[in-house]
Tab-separated table of C-alpha atoms in Angstrom:
chain	number	residue	atom	x	y	z
W	1	MET	CA	25.750	-15.695	-23.807
W	2	LYS	CA	22.695	-13.487	-23.989
W	3	LEU	CA	23.312	-9.881	-23.109
W	4	GLY	CA	20.009	-8.138	-23.717
W	5	ILE	CA	20.744	-5.656	-20.963
W	6	LEU	CA	23.791	-4.162	-22.773
W	7	PRO	CA	21.928	-1.727	-25.085
W	8	LYS	CA	20.077	-0.365	-22.062
W	9	LEU	CA	23.369	0.056	-20.243
W	10	LEU	CA	24.804	2.105	-23.118
W	11	GLN	CA	21.621	4.154	-23.286
W	12	ASN	CA	21.808	4.894	-19.570
W	13	LEU	CA	25.381	6.137	-19.873
W	14	PHE	CA	24.195	9.058	-21.996
W	15	SER	CA	20.736	9.781	-20.578
W	16	LYS	CA	19.661	12.224	-17.896
W	17	PRO	CA	19.104	10.966	-14.332
W	18	MET	CA	15.546	10.204	-13.184
W	19	THR	CA	15.907	12.299	-10.015
W	20	VAL	CA	16.088	16.083	-9.585
W	21	ARG	CA	18.631	17.948	-7.439
W	22	PHE	CA	16.206	18.591	-4.639
W	23	PRO	CA	17.030	21.790	-2.777
W	24	HIS	CA	17.815	23.582	-6.057
W	25	GLU	CA	14.930	22.238	-8.113
W	26	SER	CA	11.837	20.227	-7.213
W	27	ILE	CA	8.940	18.537	-8.932
W	28	PRO	CA	5.769	20.662	-8.964
W	29	ILE	CA	3.179	19.917	-6.265
W	30	PRO	CA	-0.316	19.416	-7.744
W	31	ASP	CA	-3.447	21.182	-6.496
W	32	GLY	CA	-5.292	19.231	-3.855
W	33	TYR	CA	-2.102	18.067	-2.149
W	34	ARG	CA	-2.665	17.333	1.522
W	35	GLY	CA	-0.038	19.308	3.411
W	36	GLU	CA	0.009	21.654	6.399
W	37	HIS	CA	-3.316	23.180	7.515
W	38	ALA	CA	-4.290	26.787	6.922
W	39	TYR	CA	-6.786	27.887	9.570
W	40	ASP	CA	-8.908	31.043	9.471
W	41	ILE	CA	-10.255	31.861	12.916
W	42	ASP	CA	-12.683	34.502	11.604
W	43	LYS	CA	-14.557	31.944	9.489
W	44	CYS	CA	-14.675	29.357	12.276
W	45	ILE	CA	-17.989	28.849	14.085
W	46	SER	CA	-16.528	26.580	16.802
W	47	CYS	CA	-18.733	23.627	15.908
W	48	GLY	CA	-15.984	21.165	16.805
W	49	LEU	CA	-16.729	18.764	13.948
W	50	CYS	CA	-13.061	18.719	12.881
W	51	ALA	CA	-12.080	17.516	16.348
W	52	LYS	CA	-14.750	14.815	16.282
W	53	ILE	CA	-13.937	13.424	12.809
W	54	CYS	CA	-10.146	13.393	13.272
W	55	PRO	CA	-9.088	9.708	13.197
W	56	ASN	CA	-5.942	10.358	15.221
W	57	ARG	CA	-7.453	12.862	17.669
W	58	ALA	CA	-4.881	15.402	16.567
W	59	ILE	CA	-7.339	18.290	16.901
W	60	GLU	CA	-8.343	19.622	20.303
W	61	MET	CA	-10.783	22.482	20.911
W	62	VAL	CA	-9.090	25.062	23.161
W	63	GLU	CA	-9.915	28.545	24.420
W	64	ALA	CA	-8.053	31.579	23.155
W	65	SER	CA	-5.490	33.198	25.449
W	66	ASN	CA	-6.677	35.789	27.978
W	67	GLU	CA	-6.036	38.900	25.889
W	68	TYR	CA	-8.058	37.467	22.985
W	69	LYS	CA	-10.897	36.056	25.039
W	70	GLU	CA	-13.079	39.086	24.478
W	71	LYS	CA	-12.778	38.938	20.722
W	72	TYR	CA	-12.879	35.143	20.488
W	73	PRO	CA	-14.945	33.814	23.394
W	74	LYS	CA	-15.538	30.238	22.145
W	75	THR	CA	-13.210	27.251	21.699
W	76	TYR	CA	-11.061	26.817	18.617
W	77	PRO	CA	-9.080	23.912	17.119
W	78	LYS	CA	-5.491	23.348	18.180
W	79	ILE	CA	-3.805	21.056	15.671
W	80	ASP	CA	-0.990	18.722	16.659
W	81	LEU	CA	0.879	18.008	13.423
W	82	GLY	CA	2.862	15.282	15.135
W	83	LYS	CA	-0.316	13.216	15.466
W	84	CYS	CA	-1.883	14.344	12.188
W	85	CYS	CA	-2.028	11.845	9.307
W	86	PHE	CA	-3.029	14.485	6.722
W	87	CYS	CA	-6.163	12.655	5.661
W	88	GLY	CA	-8.059	15.878	4.992
W	89	LEU	CA	-11.271	14.808	6.729
W	90	CYS	CA	-11.269	18.061	8.772
W	91	GLU	CA	-11.171	20.015	5.518
W	92	ASP	CA	-14.002	17.968	4.008
W	93	ILE	CA	-16.282	18.220	7.031
W	94	CYS	CA	-15.818	21.954	7.652
W	95	SER	CA	-18.904	23.693	6.289
W	96	LYS	CA	-17.359	27.173	6.534
W	97	ASP	CA	-14.013	26.343	4.851
W	98	ALA	CA	-12.143	27.526	7.922
W	99	ILE	CA	-9.618	24.667	7.734
W	100	LYS	CA	-7.874	23.965	4.476
W	101	LEU	CA	-4.888	21.806	3.644
W	102	THR	CA	-2.128	23.621	1.799
W	103	LYS	CA	0.733	22.452	-0.383
W	104	ASN	CA	3.352	23.011	2.323
W	105	PHE	CA	5.079	19.761	3.232
W	106	PHE	CA	8.304	21.165	4.736
W	107	LEU	CA	7.353	20.249	8.277
W	108	SER	CA	10.389	18.499	9.704
W	109	THR	CA	11.793	20.210	12.761
W	110	PHE	CA	14.155	19.671	15.680
W	111	ASP	CA	11.834	21.424	18.159
W	112	ASP	CA	8.668	19.513	18.967
W	113	SER	CA	6.845	22.652	20.142
W	114	ASN	CA	6.822	23.710	16.466
W	115	MET	CA	4.568	20.767	15.724
W	116	VAL	CA	1.536	22.274	17.464
W	117	ARG	CA	-0.538	24.866	15.629
W	118	TYR	CA	-2.559	27.115	17.963
W	119	PRO	CA	-5.742	28.819	16.725
W	120	ILE	CA	-4.121	32.219	17.269
W	121	SER	CA	-0.529	31.831	16.226
W	122	LYS	CA	2.310	33.581	18.007
W	123	LEU	CA	3.108	35.596	14.906
W	124	GLU	CA	-0.396	36.995	14.834
W	125	GLU	CA	-0.202	37.843	18.512
W	126	GLN	CA	2.999	39.791	17.927
W	127	ARG	CA	1.520	41.585	14.955
W	128	ASN	CA	-1.590	42.644	16.858
W	129	SER	CA	0.214	43.759	20.007
V	1	MET	CA	46.970	-44.762	19.598
V	2	ILE	CA	44.399	-44.131	16.953
V	3	ASP	CA	41.406	-45.595	18.829
V	4	GLN	CA	42.180	-43.319	21.781
V	5	MET	CA	41.554	-40.209	19.739
V	6	GLU	CA	38.187	-38.546	20.306
V	7	PRO	CA	35.895	-38.165	17.316
V	8	VAL	CA	35.875	-34.653	15.875
V	9	PRO	CA	32.665	-32.877	16.970
V	10	LYS	CA	30.430	-31.937	14.090
V	11	ASP	CA	30.792	-28.160	13.911
V	12	THR	CA	29.085	-27.511	10.611
V	13	GLU	CA	25.681	-26.841	12.191
V	14	TYR	CA	24.690	-23.332	13.199
V	15	ASP	CA	21.733	-20.965	13.488
V	16	LEU	CA	21.261	-18.060	11.093
V	17	TYR	CA	18.850	-15.221	11.814
V	18	PHE	CA	17.530	-13.864	8.516
V	19	GLY	CA	15.917	-10.624	9.635
V	20	PRO	CA	14.007	-8.800	11.090
V	21	ALA	CA	16.594	-6.012	10.864
V	22	HIS	CA	18.227	-7.374	7.729
V	23	PRO	CA	18.242	-5.217	4.598
V	24	GLY	CA	17.038	-8.134	2.525
V	25	SER	CA	14.127	-9.288	4.633
V	26	GLY	CA	11.753	-6.436	5.331
V	27	ASN	CA	10.337	-6.198	8.858
V	28	PHE	CA	10.174	-9.908	9.277
V	29	GLY	CA	12.534	-12.601	10.450
V	30	VAL	CA	13.204	-16.243	9.722
V	31	LYS	CA	15.297	-18.399	12.043
V	32	LEU	CA	17.266	-20.822	9.933
V	33	LYS	CA	19.097	-23.937	11.157
V	34	ILE	CA	21.937	-24.593	8.796
V	35	ASP	CA	24.188	-27.551	8.172
V	36	GLY	CA	27.064	-26.476	5.971
V	37	GLU	CA	25.307	-24.777	3.093
V	38	ILE	CA	21.919	-26.464	3.434
V	39	VAL	CA	18.986	-25.151	5.456
V	40	THR	CA	17.792	-28.013	7.635
V	41	SER	CA	14.846	-26.224	9.167
V	42	ALA	CA	13.272	-22.779	8.997
V	43	ARG	CA	11.023	-21.096	11.529
V	44	ALA	CA	9.178	-17.894	10.689
V	45	ASP	CA	9.258	-15.263	13.428
V	46	PRO	CA	6.332	-12.884	12.919
V	47	GLY	CA	5.224	-10.011	15.143
V	48	TYR	CA	7.844	-7.353	14.476
V	49	LEU	CA	5.373	-5.099	12.647
V	50	HIS	CA	2.257	-5.736	14.718
V	51	ARG	CA	0.149	-2.587	15.062
V	52	GLY	CA	-3.213	-3.959	16.186
V	53	PHE	CA	-5.468	-2.817	13.354
V	54	GLU	CA	-8.329	-5.133	14.214
V	55	LYS	CA	-8.637	-3.589	17.679
V	56	LEU	CA	-8.090	-0.020	16.453
V	57	MET	CA	-10.919	-0.437	13.958
V	58	GLU	CA	-13.385	-1.241	16.736
V	59	TYR	CA	-12.923	2.286	18.097
V	60	ARG	CA	-13.403	4.229	14.890
V	61	THR	CA	-16.239	5.113	12.550
V	62	PRO	CA	-16.230	3.739	8.964
V	63	LEU	CA	-14.800	6.906	7.467
V	64	GLN	CA	-11.973	6.991	9.988
V	65	ASN	CA	-11.368	3.295	9.356
V	66	ALA	CA	-11.075	4.007	5.634
V	67	VAL	CA	-8.122	6.262	6.476
V	68	LEU	CA	-6.703	3.595	8.767
V	69	SER	CA	-7.043	0.848	6.144
V	70	ASP	CA	-4.304	2.530	4.065
V	71	ARG	CA	-1.752	1.432	6.591
V	72	LEU	CA	-2.569	-2.266	6.245
V	73	CYS	CA	-0.066	-2.540	3.439
V	74	VAL	CA	2.332	0.213	2.468
V	75	LEU	CA	2.772	-1.166	-1.016
V	76	GLU	CA	-0.862	-1.286	-2.101
V	77	PRO	CA	-2.991	0.943	0.148
V	78	LEU	CA	-5.724	1.508	-2.446
V	79	ASN	CA	-6.529	-2.191	-2.716
V	80	TRP	CA	-7.020	-2.368	1.035
V	81	ASN	CA	-9.139	0.783	0.934
V	82	LEU	CA	-11.328	-0.980	-1.602
V	83	ILE	CA	-11.914	-4.091	0.501
V	84	HIS	CA	-12.807	-2.066	3.569
V	85	ALA	CA	-15.127	0.200	1.592
V	86	GLU	CA	-16.871	-2.812	0.005
V	87	ALA	CA	-17.460	-4.391	3.410
V	88	VAL	CA	-19.091	-1.205	4.743
V	89	ASP	CA	-21.086	-0.739	1.512
V	90	ASN	CA	-22.458	-4.260	1.830
V	91	LEU	CA	-23.408	-3.793	5.470
V	92	MET	CA	-25.060	-0.433	4.899
V	93	GLY	CA	-26.646	-1.419	1.592
V	94	ILE	CA	-25.215	1.566	-0.284
V	95	ASP	CA	-25.610	1.803	-4.053
V	96	VAL	CA	-22.218	2.909	-5.318
V	97	PRO	CA	-22.456	5.159	-8.423
V	98	GLU	CA	-21.218	3.647	-11.677
V	99	ARG	CA	-18.431	6.201	-12.182
V	100	ALA	CA	-17.121	5.549	-8.692
V	101	LYS	CA	-16.895	1.825	-9.455
V	102	TYR	CA	-14.788	2.519	-12.532
V	103	ILE	CA	-12.523	4.913	-10.635
V	104	ARG	CA	-12.140	2.341	-7.854
V	105	VAL	CA	-11.020	-0.315	-10.338
V	106	ILE	CA	-8.626	2.035	-12.129
V	107	MET	CA	-6.981	3.051	-8.852
V	108	ALA	CA	-6.833	-0.516	-7.534
V	109	GLU	CA	-5.183	-1.751	-10.721
V	110	LEU	CA	-2.663	1.102	-10.727
V	111	SER	CA	-1.890	0.151	-7.152
V	112	ARG	CA	-1.406	-3.464	-8.234
V	113	ILE	CA	1.027	-2.428	-10.995
V	114	GLN	CA	2.949	-0.337	-8.490
V	115	SER	CA	3.071	-3.221	-6.043
V	116	HIS	CA	4.309	-5.638	-8.697
V	117	ILE	CA	7.052	-3.166	-9.665
V	118	ILE	CA	8.228	-3.169	-6.054
V	119	TRP	CA	8.063	-6.956	-6.084
V	120	TYR	CA	10.364	-6.955	-9.106
V	121	GLY	CA	12.642	-4.440	-7.367
V	122	VAL	CA	13.053	-6.309	-4.114
V	123	PHE	CA	13.380	-9.641	-5.902
V	124	SER	CA	16.194	-8.172	-8.004
V	125	LYS	CA	17.839	-6.780	-4.891
V	126	GLY	CA	17.545	-10.158	-3.169
V	127	THR	CA	19.173	-11.965	-6.070
V	128	GLY	CA	21.991	-9.436	-6.328
V	129	PHE	CA	20.774	-7.416	-9.312
V	130	ASP	CA	20.864	-3.948	-7.790
V	131	THR	CA	20.125	-2.146	-11.040
V	132	GLY	CA	16.690	-3.762	-11.096
V	133	PHE	CA	15.938	-2.351	-7.668
V	134	LYS	CA	16.897	1.187	-8.689
V	135	MET	CA	14.977	0.871	-11.955
V	136	ALA	CA	11.854	-0.380	-10.188
V	137	PHE	CA	11.793	2.435	-7.648
V	138	GLY	CA	12.455	4.977	-10.387
V	139	TYR	CA	9.513	3.798	-12.479
V	140	ARG	CA	7.281	3.417	-9.428
V	141	ASP	CA	7.576	7.158	-8.930
V	142	TYR	CA	5.599	7.813	-12.111
V	143	ILE	CA	2.621	6.064	-10.528
V	144	LEU	CA	3.202	7.861	-7.242
V	145	ASP	CA	3.062	11.191	-9.113
V	146	LEU	CA	-0.298	10.065	-10.436
V	147	PHE	CA	-1.556	9.166	-6.969
V	148	GLU	CA	-0.358	12.528	-5.690
V	149	MET	CA	-2.400	14.311	-8.355
V	150	ILE	CA	-5.557	12.231	-7.848
V	151	THR	CA	-5.633	11.476	-4.127
V	152	GLY	CA	-3.442	14.239	-2.680
V	153	GLY	CA	-0.809	11.965	-1.175
V	154	ARG	CA	2.029	10.047	-2.773
V	155	VAL	CA	1.986	6.780	-0.883
V	156	TYR	CA	-1.034	6.988	1.416
V	157	PRO	CA	-4.276	8.007	-0.306
V	158	ALA	CA	-5.970	8.591	3.099
V	159	GLY	CA	-9.108	6.608	2.439
V	160	TYR	CA	-9.483	7.758	-1.173
V	161	ILE	CA	-11.748	4.779	-1.797
V	162	CYS	CA	-14.219	5.345	1.017
V	163	PRO	CA	-17.603	3.842	1.873
V	164	GLY	CA	-20.070	5.055	-0.746
V	165	GLY	CA	-17.644	5.719	-3.591
V	166	VAL	CA	-14.451	7.738	-3.805
V	167	ARG	CA	-13.588	10.942	-1.976
V	168	ARG	CA	-12.698	13.072	-5.001
V	169	ASP	CA	-13.372	12.987	-8.705
V	170	PHE	CA	-10.473	12.767	-11.163
V	171	PRO	CA	-8.900	16.215	-11.669
V	172	ASN	CA	-8.649	17.715	-15.153
V	173	GLY	CA	-6.117	15.992	-17.341
V	174	ALA	CA	-5.998	12.860	-15.208
V	175	ARG	CA	-6.944	10.600	-18.125
V	176	ASP	CA	-4.088	11.785	-20.354
V	177	LYS	CA	-1.632	11.544	-17.506
V	178	ILE	CA	-2.709	7.979	-16.672
V	179	LEU	CA	-2.228	6.953	-20.318
V	180	LYS	CA	1.231	8.554	-20.328
V	181	VAL	CA	2.183	6.690	-17.173
V	182	LEU	CA	0.916	3.415	-18.662
V	183	ASP	CA	3.292	3.933	-21.605
V	184	LYS	CA	6.099	4.268	-19.078
V	185	MET	CA	4.953	1.028	-17.454
V	186	ASP	CA	5.163	-0.721	-20.848
V	187	GLU	CA	8.754	0.501	-20.989
V	188	MET	CA	9.370	-0.941	-17.508
V	189	ILE	CA	7.897	-4.321	-18.508
V	190	LYS	CA	10.220	-4.414	-21.517
V	191	LEU	CA	13.155	-3.845	-19.183
V	192	GLU	CA	11.949	-6.587	-16.862
V	193	GLU	CA	11.645	-9.013	-19.745
V	194	LEU	CA	15.233	-8.525	-20.936
V	195	GLU	CA	17.315	-11.674	-20.879
V	196	ASN	CA	19.359	-11.797	-17.720
V	197	PRO	CA	21.572	-14.882	-17.475
V	198	ALA	CA	22.355	-14.203	-13.804
V	199	LEU	CA	18.656	-14.188	-12.950
V	200	ASP	CA	17.974	-17.374	-14.907
V	201	ALA	CA	20.735	-19.140	-13.006
V	202	ARG	CA	19.398	-17.940	-9.653
V	203	ALA	CA	15.701	-18.520	-10.321
V	204	LYS	CA	15.115	-21.492	-12.605
V	205	GLY	CA	14.439	-24.777	-10.833
V	206	VAL	CA	14.718	-23.216	-7.359
V	207	GLY	CA	11.993	-23.308	-4.696
V	208	ILE	CA	9.593	-25.679	-6.398
V	209	LEU	CA	6.095	-25.569	-4.885
V	210	LYS	CA	3.896	-28.275	-6.379
V	211	VAL	CA	0.258	-27.420	-6.837
V	212	GLU	CA	-0.933	-30.008	-4.261
V	213	ASP	CA	1.433	-28.532	-1.671
V	214	ALA	CA	0.401	-24.999	-2.575
V	215	ILE	CA	-3.257	-25.826	-1.970
V	216	ARG	CA	-2.498	-27.791	1.192
V	217	LEU	CA	-0.471	-24.900	2.665
V	218	GLY	CA	-3.085	-22.306	1.741
V	219	ALA	CA	-1.291	-20.321	-0.965
V	220	THR	CA	-3.388	-17.913	-3.041
V	221	GLY	CA	-2.872	-15.379	-5.789
V	222	PRO	CA	0.348	-15.239	-7.811
V	223	VAL	CA	1.968	-18.007	-5.770
V	224	LEU	CA	-0.820	-20.469	-6.551
V	225	ARG	CA	-0.994	-19.348	-10.174
V	226	GLY	CA	2.759	-19.827	-10.450
V	227	SER	CA	2.190	-23.415	-9.344
V	228	GLY	CA	-0.216	-24.022	-12.187
V	229	MET	CA	-3.702	-23.468	-10.781
V	230	LYS	CA	-5.939	-21.013	-12.576
V	231	THR	CA	-7.611	-18.995	-9.866
V	232	ASP	CA	-8.409	-15.334	-9.444
V	233	VAL	CA	-11.121	-13.758	-7.297
V	234	ARG	CA	-11.642	-11.147	-10.003
V	235	LYS	CA	-12.810	-13.952	-12.320
V	236	ASP	CA	-14.281	-16.458	-9.855
V	237	GLU	CA	-16.388	-14.009	-7.861
V	238	PRO	CA	-16.306	-10.682	-9.735
V	239	TYR	CA	-16.677	-7.518	-7.683
V	240	GLU	CA	-17.087	-3.906	-8.811
V	241	ILE	CA	-16.950	-3.963	-12.642
V	242	TYR	CA	-14.533	-6.833	-13.252
V	243	ASP	CA	-17.242	-8.942	-14.939
V	244	LYS	CA	-17.506	-6.311	-17.702
V	245	LEU	CA	-13.779	-6.236	-18.391
V	246	ASP	CA	-11.776	-8.451	-20.678
V	247	PHE	CA	-8.564	-9.786	-19.192
V	248	GLU	CA	-6.756	-13.071	-18.755
V	249	VAL	CA	-5.390	-14.853	-15.724
V	250	PRO	CA	-1.728	-15.772	-16.300
V	251	VAL	CA	-0.805	-19.286	-15.176
V	252	ARG	CA	2.551	-21.087	-15.266
V	253	LYS	CA	3.230	-24.752	-14.781
V	254	GLU	CA	6.904	-24.662	-13.766
V	255	SER	CA	6.086	-23.922	-10.077
V	256	ASP	CA	9.555	-22.498	-9.366
V	257	VAL	CA	10.848	-19.052	-8.431
V	258	TYR	CA	11.154	-18.080	-12.083
V	259	ALA	CA	7.503	-18.973	-12.766
V	260	ARG	CA	6.305	-16.748	-9.934
V	261	TYR	CA	8.578	-13.953	-11.148
V	262	MET	CA	7.114	-14.205	-14.649
V	263	ILE	CA	3.551	-14.252	-13.276
V	264	GLY	CA	4.230	-10.829	-11.766
V	265	ILE	CA	5.288	-9.420	-15.130
V	266	GLU	CA	2.317	-10.936	-16.975
V	267	GLU	CA	-0.111	-9.629	-14.370
V	268	MET	CA	1.246	-6.133	-14.884
V	269	LYS	CA	0.414	-6.412	-18.579
V	270	GLN	CA	-3.126	-7.528	-17.752
V	271	SER	CA	-3.540	-4.673	-15.273
V	272	ILE	CA	-2.470	-2.160	-17.919
V	273	LYS	CA	-5.096	-3.675	-20.227
V	274	ILE	CA	-7.762	-3.349	-17.519
V	275	VAL	CA	-6.934	0.298	-16.778
V	276	LYS	CA	-7.070	1.181	-20.490
V	277	GLN	CA	-10.463	-0.492	-20.886
V	278	ALA	CA	-11.895	1.129	-17.774
V	279	LEU	CA	-10.631	4.553	-18.872
V	280	GLU	CA	-12.321	4.144	-22.254
V	281	GLU	CA	-15.665	3.197	-20.755
V	282	LEU	CA	-15.495	5.636	-17.824
V	283	PRO	CA	-19.033	7.061	-17.505
V	284	GLU	CA	-19.963	10.548	-16.320
V	285	GLY	CA	-21.842	11.185	-13.104
V	286	GLU	CA	-21.513	11.282	-9.344
V	287	VAL	CA	-18.533	9.708	-7.601
V	288	ILE	CA	-20.061	9.164	-4.176
V	289	ALA	CA	-23.470	8.071	-2.909
V	290	SER	CA	-25.633	11.109	-2.155
V	291	ASN	CA	-26.197	10.306	1.539
V	292	LEU	CA	-22.445	10.146	2.211
V	293	GLU	CA	-21.385	13.123	0.121
V	294	ARG	CA	-20.311	15.160	3.133
V	295	PRO	CA	-18.405	13.246	5.779
V	296	LYS	CA	-20.506	12.614	8.861
V	297	VAL	CA	-19.340	12.204	12.422
V	298	LYS	CA	-21.969	9.578	13.194
V	299	VAL	CA	-22.887	6.959	10.619
V	300	GLU	CA	-25.172	4.151	11.734
V	301	ILE	CA	-24.103	0.720	10.461
V	302	PRO	CA	-27.100	-1.652	10.418
V	303	GLU	CA	-26.775	-4.842	12.434
V	304	GLY	CA	-25.306	-7.747	10.507
V	305	GLU	CA	-22.127	-9.383	9.320
V	306	VAL	CA	-20.345	-9.569	6.006
V	307	TYR	CA	-17.354	-11.329	4.473
V	308	VAL	CA	-15.815	-9.634	1.458
V	309	ARG	CA	-12.944	-11.103	-0.515
V	310	ASN	CA	-10.858	-9.390	-3.153
V	311	GLU	CA	-7.810	-10.102	-5.224
V	312	VAL	CA	-4.940	-7.873	-4.117
V	313	ALA	CA	-1.466	-8.004	-5.644
V	314	ARG	CA	-0.305	-10.620	-3.141
V	315	GLY	CA	-3.263	-12.981	-3.272
V	316	GLU	CA	-6.677	-13.268	-1.776
V	317	ALA	CA	-7.470	-10.707	0.903
V	318	ALA	CA	-10.662	-10.458	2.889
V	319	VAL	CA	-12.467	-8.454	5.529
V	320	TYR	CA	-15.002	-9.981	7.904
V	321	MET	CA	-17.017	-7.242	9.557
V	322	VAL	CA	-19.653	-7.581	12.253
V	323	SER	CA	-21.851	-4.719	13.340
V	324	ASP	CA	-24.170	-4.563	16.341
V	325	GLY	CA	-26.065	-1.551	15.024
V	326	GLY	CA	-23.779	1.161	16.423
V	327	SER	CA	-21.638	3.654	14.555
V	328	LYS	CA	-18.479	1.570	14.928
V	329	PRO	CA	-17.884	-2.001	13.769
V	330	TYR	CA	-18.191	-4.569	16.552
V	331	ARG	CA	-15.467	-6.732	15.014
V	332	CYS	CA	-13.296	-6.365	11.950
V	333	LYS	CA	-11.205	-9.384	11.046
V	334	ILE	CA	-8.657	-8.894	8.304
V	335	ARG	CA	-7.355	-11.788	6.269
V	336	GLY	CA	-4.024	-10.874	4.768
V	337	PRO	CA	-2.813	-13.148	1.975
V	338	ASP	CA	0.730	-13.112	3.311
V	339	PHE	CA	-0.039	-14.853	6.571
V	340	LEU	CA	-0.078	-18.202	4.812
V	341	HIS	CA	2.648	-17.306	2.313
V	342	MET	CA	5.088	-16.195	4.969
V	343	ILE	CA	4.601	-18.910	7.550
V	344	PRO	CA	3.668	-22.357	6.161
V	345	VAL	CA	4.682	-21.874	2.530
V	346	LEU	CA	7.971	-20.155	3.324
V	347	GLU	CA	8.952	-22.692	5.991
V	348	TYR	CA	8.143	-25.537	3.607
V	349	LEU	CA	10.110	-24.055	0.713
V	350	LEU	CA	13.176	-23.091	2.732
V	351	LYS	CA	13.653	-26.561	4.193
V	352	GLY	CA	16.413	-28.236	2.207
V	353	ALA	CA	17.351	-25.133	0.211
V	354	GLN	CA	20.824	-23.639	-0.141
V	355	ILE	CA	21.648	-20.486	1.874
V	356	ALA	CA	22.196	-18.583	-1.368
V	357	ASP	CA	18.677	-19.460	-2.522
V	358	VAL	CA	16.993	-18.125	0.629
V	359	PRO	CA	16.511	-14.527	-0.610
V	360	ALA	CA	15.343	-15.712	-4.027
V	361	ILE	CA	12.696	-17.982	-2.501
V	362	TYR	CA	11.775	-15.412	0.126
V	363	TRP	CA	11.104	-12.588	-2.339
V	364	SER	CA	9.520	-14.749	-5.013
V	365	LEU	CA	6.507	-15.141	-2.697
V	366	ASN	CA	5.703	-11.405	-3.063
V	367	ILE	CA	6.088	-10.842	0.632
V	368	CYS	CA	4.813	-7.880	2.650
V	369	PRO	CA	5.020	-8.295	6.439
V	370	ALA	CA	2.598	-5.398	6.994
V	371	ASP	CA	-0.594	-7.247	6.134
V	372	MET	CA	0.511	-10.427	7.906
V	373	ASP	CA	1.326	-8.831	11.269
V	374	ARG	CA	-1.469	-6.251	10.914
């Protein structure tokens, strides 16, 4: 009987596993990874190209809330990460580099309201008030 | 007394539903009629994974469709990107830069290797060799790491091969990393080639598809080559830079499950050869045509129609695109190679087979329900 697989079996008994123990260690994420968006409202010129190019219509141009309307009178992108396919077309088309994809991929959540990114985030509102 | 007894009803016949929610079938089902241990008739039951790509593509611009074309097949998105991009290039008359053509071929061949590794994995799982499945998905991750570095996503490259060229150039150090990964793939092929008596017993002489039947039922790609016909779109009608590359088309005469399994392994070797050659000759220069460098919201596609065919890992795939002069295609018909493998060929092969041979035959056809249901 041919048992060519046996040497490999013995080798595997004494070799390290292929996987890493995820929460404690992880493989490095390379530059250019397409993860969560980073949006800079001060660079944005409200051209709306990101909303037009989005294949899944995940980006919608919305007005800022009442207290910010004076400072930001135009419309700004609201990103629904639940619809987003992370293709990065919004990043490529933006001529002012206002939208960029970051390396953050920890996006799973139990609360679906966390999936929507508003142009002025709640954290920023709290900080400014 | 004896002639008054009723004859015993024949209770050896029953129906068996193989899939679509079966771990060994993918998102696809086959209804089998069984008598004892023998399959008397098989009926494929497609539609479980239908997503309506052909209609979706009529509502999107070419660049958005490039992103959508990833989803045609989870296992080899870059090959499908390439076909879609070629169809749009032909319609728009774009001159693709030389470097982009090389990068396209390198990525498509890496995708083919990755797809063949999965084929080996699921075939092993189907024939009860679980170690092969684990091994295959472990080694596949090396290629996924590569895709992550080059395209920015592990499985879905998001239209990396787009109309006009490719969306990004190779990052620094990509060449060395690709060569390292190819060494790992050599290691994987050596593992696949190890003698495995259990596999020989399951695969040799099972599911014989004669070459006349294969042609009659419309088989292409590895299935047809496993039946003994030398055919490959890369050789017959070369696209991109395949006419400049030196590679062979593996053919086997045995026409059984084992022949198709071996074709997969030999094709991986050829793909490694192609990637090495393309990397050596990779020229410098632009990676995307100058008029498409920045993505545009509105791209006019000139009126016309085009039929592009390519060799993907599963066989011959094609895109037929019609444009009426607008910014969106009027019609985009997709020909997935698995439509014919999974319906006529599979039904023909399963008829008369043993129940135990069903998974072996099923997975030897390199099946992916995604591009059949579309």
